[in-house]
């Protein structure tokens, strides 16, 4: 079941006249977290009618940002564990 934000994204994409299949692909397969859906909604509210190419580019940029954030958080957690091991010893 999709989140409320994902459903909102799907409806907004449809209301802007994008093909139904593209709307479903973006909302339900790629922008299906509250974070990504909210970011895409912000983009759609700022830009009236972006071309499909621009919409897809924004989706890819949001997904890339999300991947970088996840990688950074994982690295921070790993560093915290290593630091703890050094403080307490092996």
PDB file of C-alpha atoms in Angstrom:
ATOM      1  CA  UNK A   1       0.000   0.000   0.000  1.00  0.00           C
ATOM      2  CA  UNK A   2       1.376   3.403  -0.996  1.00  0.00           C
ATOM      3  CA  UNK A   3       1.856   6.231   1.468  1.00  0.00           C
ATOM      4  CA  UNK A   4      -0.317   9.330   1.435  1.00  0.00           C
ATOM      5  CA  UNK A   5       2.586  11.360  -0.006  1.00  0.00           C
ATOM      6  CA  UNK A   6       3.109   8.852  -2.816  1.00  0.00           C
ATOM      7  CA  UNK A   7      -0.603   8.955  -3.652  1.00  0.00           C
ATOM      8  CA  UNK A   8      -0.497  12.764  -3.656  1.00  0.00           C
ATOM      9  CA  UNK A   9       2.477  12.697  -6.017  1.00  0.00           C
ATOM     10  CA  UNK A  10       0.643  10.350  -8.369  1.00  0.00           C
ATOM     11  CA  UNK A  11      -2.430  12.615  -8.410  1.00  0.00           C
ATOM     12  CA  UNK A  12      -0.374  15.769  -9.014  1.00  0.00           C
ATOM     13  CA  UNK A  13       1.517  14.142 -11.873  1.00  0.00           C
ATOM     14  CA  UNK A  14      -1.763  13.036 -13.465  1.00  0.00           C
ATOM     15  CA  UNK A  15      -3.291  16.480 -13.012  1.00  0.00           C
ATOM     16  CA  UNK A  16      -0.366  17.992 -14.921  1.00  0.00           C
ATOM     17  CA  UNK A  17      -1.176  15.778 -17.901  1.00  0.00           C
ATOM     18  CA  UNK A  18       1.675  13.295 -17.822  1.00  0.00           C
ATOM     19  CA  UNK A  19       0.957   9.791 -19.186  1.00  0.00           C
ATOM     20  CA  UNK A  20      -0.607   7.478 -16.616  1.00  0.00           C
ATOM     21  CA  UNK A  21       2.138   4.863 -17.000  1.00  0.00           C
ATOM     22  CA  UNK A  22       4.850   7.462 -16.378  1.00  0.00           C
ATOM     23  CA  UNK A  23       3.001   8.793 -13.329  1.00  0.00           C
ATOM     24  CA  UNK A  24       2.772   5.294 -11.857  1.00  0.00           C
ATOM     25  CA  UNK A  25       6.437   4.560 -12.634  1.00  0.00           C
ATOM     26  CA  UNK A  26       7.594   7.755 -10.941  1.00  0.00           C
ATOM     27  CA  UNK A  27       5.268   7.695  -7.930  1.00  0.00           C
ATOM     28  CA  UNK A  28       5.025   4.002  -7.111  1.00  0.00           C
ATOM     29  CA  UNK A  29       8.345   2.573  -8.285  1.00  0.00           C
ATOM     30  CA  UNK A  30      10.865   5.381  -7.852  1.00  0.00           C
ATOM     31  CA  UNK A  31       9.562   8.134  -5.578  1.00  0.00           C
ATOM     32  CA  UNK A  32       7.805   5.783  -3.150  1.00  0.00           C
ATOM     33  CA  UNK A  33       9.197   7.124   0.125  1.00  0.00           C
ATOM     34  CA  UNK A  34       7.884  10.194   1.903  1.00  0.00           C
ATOM     35  CA  UNK A  35      11.280  11.869   1.473  1.00  0.00           C
ATOM     36  CA  UNK A  36      11.489  11.373  -2.299  1.00  0.00           C
ATOM     37  CA  UNK A  37       7.789  12.041  -2.910  1.00  0.00           C
ATOM     38  CA  UNK A  38       7.952  15.283  -0.895  1.00  0.00           C
ATOM     39  CA  UNK A  39      11.023  16.447  -2.799  1.00  0.00           C
ATOM     40  CA  UNK A  40       9.344  15.722  -6.135  1.00  0.00           C
ATOM     41  CA  UNK A  41       6.150  17.461  -5.034  1.00  0.00           C
ATOM     42  CA  UNK A  42       8.197  20.524  -4.124  1.00  0.00           C
ATOM     43  CA  UNK A  43       9.699  20.507  -7.603  1.00  0.00           C
ATOM     44  CA  UNK A  44       6.287  20.156  -9.226  1.00  0.00           C
ATOM     45  CA  UNK A  45       4.837  23.023  -7.184  1.00  0.00           C
ATOM     46  CA  UNK A  46       7.773  25.298  -8.113  1.00  0.00           C
ATOM     47  CA  UNK A  47       7.723  24.531 -11.846  1.00  0.00           C
ATOM     48  CA  UNK A  48       4.391  24.759 -13.604  1.00  0.00           C
ATOM     49  CA  UNK A  49       4.738  22.237 -16.422  1.00  0.00           C
ATOM     50  CA  UNK A  50       8.215  20.765 -16.745  1.00  0.00           C
ATOM     51  CA  UNK A  51       8.966  18.705 -19.844  1.00  0.00           C
ATOM     52  CA  UNK A  52       9.067  14.946 -19.302  1.00  0.00           C
ATOM     53  CA  UNK A  53      12.852  14.973 -19.743  1.00  0.00           C
ATOM     54  CA  UNK A  54      13.219  17.594 -16.990  1.00  0.00           C
ATOM     55  CA  UNK A  55      10.867  15.669 -14.730  1.00  0.00           C
ATOM     56  CA  UNK A  56      12.906  12.480 -15.157  1.00  0.00           C
ATOM     57  CA  UNK A  57      16.160  14.398 -14.628  1.00  0.00           C
ATOM     58  CA  UNK A  58      14.798  15.770 -11.347  1.00  0.00           C
ATOM     59  CA  UNK A  59      13.700  12.295 -10.270  1.00  0.00           C
ATOM     60  CA  UNK A  60      17.195  10.945 -10.937  1.00  0.00           C
ATOM     61  CA  UNK A  61      18.782  13.847  -9.033  1.00  0.00           C
ATOM     62  CA  UNK A  62      16.525  13.235  -6.031  1.00  0.00           C
ATOM     63  CA  UNK A  63      17.331   9.512  -6.053  1.00  0.00           C
ATOM     64  CA  UNK A  64      21.044  10.288  -6.310  1.00  0.00           C
ATOM     65  CA  UNK A  65      20.827  12.700  -3.359  1.00  0.00           C
ATOM     66  CA  UNK A  66      18.988  10.072  -1.338  1.00  0.00           C
ATOM     67  CA  UNK A  67      21.630   7.447  -2.109  1.00  0.00           C
ATOM     68  CA  UNK A  68      24.391   9.848  -1.026  1.00  0.00           C
ATOM     69  CA  UNK A  69      22.588  10.620   2.241  1.00  0.00           C
ATOM     70  CA  UNK A  70      22.155   6.902   2.978  1.00  0.00           C
ATOM     71  CA  UNK A  71      25.821   6.242   2.199  1.00  0.00           C
ATOM     72  CA  UNK A  72      26.900   9.102   4.465  1.00  0.00           C
ATOM     73  CA  UNK A  73      24.740   7.846   7.346  1.00  0.00           C
ATOM     74  CA  UNK A  74      26.125   4.317   6.973  1.00  0.00           C
ATOM     75  CA  UNK A  75      29.663   5.678   6.989  1.00  0.00           C
ATOM     76  CA  UNK A  76      28.946   7.755  10.102  1.00  0.00           C
ATOM     77  CA  UNK A  77      27.544   4.695  11.893  1.00  0.00           C
ATOM     78  CA  UNK A  78      30.568   2.613  10.940  1.00  0.00           C
ATOM     79  CA  UNK A  79      32.927   5.340  12.128  1.00  0.00           C
ATOM     80  CA  UNK A  80      31.047   5.556  15.440  1.00  0.00           C
ATOM     81  CA  UNK A  81      31.485   1.800  15.972  1.00  0.00           C
ATOM     82  CA  UNK A  82      35.194   1.998  15.176  1.00  0.00           C
ATOM     83  CA  UNK A  83      35.646   4.947  17.533  1.00  0.00           C
ATOM     84  CA  UNK A  84      33.818   3.062  20.279  1.00  0.00           C
ATOM     85  CA  UNK A  85      36.066   0.045  19.768  1.00  0.00           C
ATOM     86  CA  UNK A  86      39.160   2.235  20.101  1.00  0.00           C
ATOM     87  CA  UNK A  87      37.835   3.819  23.299  1.00  0.00           C
ATOM     88  CA  UNK A  88      36.854   0.533  24.926  1.00  0.00           C
ATOM     89  CA  UNK A  89      39.447  -1.671  23.278  1.00  0.00           C
ATOM     90  CA  UNK A  90      38.971  -4.770  21.234  1.00  0.00           C
TER      91      UNK A  90
END
